[in-house]
Coordinates of C-alpha atoms in Angstrom, one line a residue:
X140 CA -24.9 -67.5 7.5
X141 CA -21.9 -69.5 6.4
X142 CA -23.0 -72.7 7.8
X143 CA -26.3 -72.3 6.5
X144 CA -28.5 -70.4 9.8
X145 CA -32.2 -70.4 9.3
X146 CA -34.7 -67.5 10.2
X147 CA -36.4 -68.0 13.5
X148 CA -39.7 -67.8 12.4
X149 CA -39.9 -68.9 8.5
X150 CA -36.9 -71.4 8.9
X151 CA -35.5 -70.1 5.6
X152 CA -31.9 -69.9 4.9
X153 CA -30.1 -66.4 5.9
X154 CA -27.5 -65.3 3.6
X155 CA -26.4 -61.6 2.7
X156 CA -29.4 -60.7 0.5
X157 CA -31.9 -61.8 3.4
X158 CA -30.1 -60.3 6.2
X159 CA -30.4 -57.0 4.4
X160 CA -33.8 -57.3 3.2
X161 CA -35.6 -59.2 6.5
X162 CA -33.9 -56.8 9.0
X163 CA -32.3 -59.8 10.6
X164 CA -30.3 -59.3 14.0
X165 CA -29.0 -60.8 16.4
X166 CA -31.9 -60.5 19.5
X167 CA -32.7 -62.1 23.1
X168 CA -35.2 -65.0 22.7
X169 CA -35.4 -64.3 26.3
X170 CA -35.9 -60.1 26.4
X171 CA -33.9 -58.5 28.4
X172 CA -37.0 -56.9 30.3
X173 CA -38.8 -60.3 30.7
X174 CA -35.4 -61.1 32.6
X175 CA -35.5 -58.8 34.4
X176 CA -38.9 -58.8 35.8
X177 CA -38.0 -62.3 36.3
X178 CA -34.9 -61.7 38.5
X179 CA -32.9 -63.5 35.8
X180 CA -29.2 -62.4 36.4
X181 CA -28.1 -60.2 33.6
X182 CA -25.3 -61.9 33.3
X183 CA -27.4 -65.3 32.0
X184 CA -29.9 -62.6 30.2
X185 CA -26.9 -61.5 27.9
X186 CA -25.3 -64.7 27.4
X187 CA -24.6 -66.5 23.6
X188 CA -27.4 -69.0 24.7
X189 CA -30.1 -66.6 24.6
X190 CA -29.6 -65.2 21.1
X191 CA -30.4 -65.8 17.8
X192 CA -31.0 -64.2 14.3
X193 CA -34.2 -62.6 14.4
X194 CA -36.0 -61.2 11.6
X195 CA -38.0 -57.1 11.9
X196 CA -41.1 -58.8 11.9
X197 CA -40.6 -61.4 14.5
X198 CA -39.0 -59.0 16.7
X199 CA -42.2 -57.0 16.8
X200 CA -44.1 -60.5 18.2
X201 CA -41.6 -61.0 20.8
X202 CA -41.7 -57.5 22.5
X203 CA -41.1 -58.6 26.4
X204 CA -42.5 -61.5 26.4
X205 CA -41.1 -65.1 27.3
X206 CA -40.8 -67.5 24.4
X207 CA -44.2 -69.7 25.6
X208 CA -46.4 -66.7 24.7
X209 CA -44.9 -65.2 21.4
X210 CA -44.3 -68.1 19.5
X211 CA -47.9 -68.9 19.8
X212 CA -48.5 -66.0 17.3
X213 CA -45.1 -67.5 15.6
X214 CA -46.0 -70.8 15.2
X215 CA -48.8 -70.5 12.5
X216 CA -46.3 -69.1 9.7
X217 CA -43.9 -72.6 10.5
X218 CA -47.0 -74.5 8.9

């Protein structure tokens, strides 16, 4: 938020009143499960790399699925 992080989906500025209010949180873009299922180690799974601020409602797109399916449903709000 300091250095200006953008929502995953909307690509809006975070700052304090948005993290409240959008349910943001720091999730996999990978999902754990998907990982697993994968045979991704869980080391890799849990790693920096694989997270980002997510808001509520993107969260509930992602469920387990990789990124090449949920961001499908995503992408029409980035227009």
């Amino acid at each position: 938020m300091k250095r200006g992080g953008r929502d995953f989906r909307t690509s809006e500025t975070i700052d304090a009143k948005a993290y409240t209010a959008d349910s943001i949180d720091i999730r996999h873009i990978f999902p754990q499960k998907w990982c697993s299922t994968n045979g991704i180690n869980s080391a890799f799974a849990n790693c920096i790399v694989n997270k980002t601020a997510i808001d509520g409602l993107t969260w509930g797109y992602i469920g387990a699925s990789a990124p090449r399916k949920y961001l499908a449903a995503v992408e029409p709000e980035f227009r």
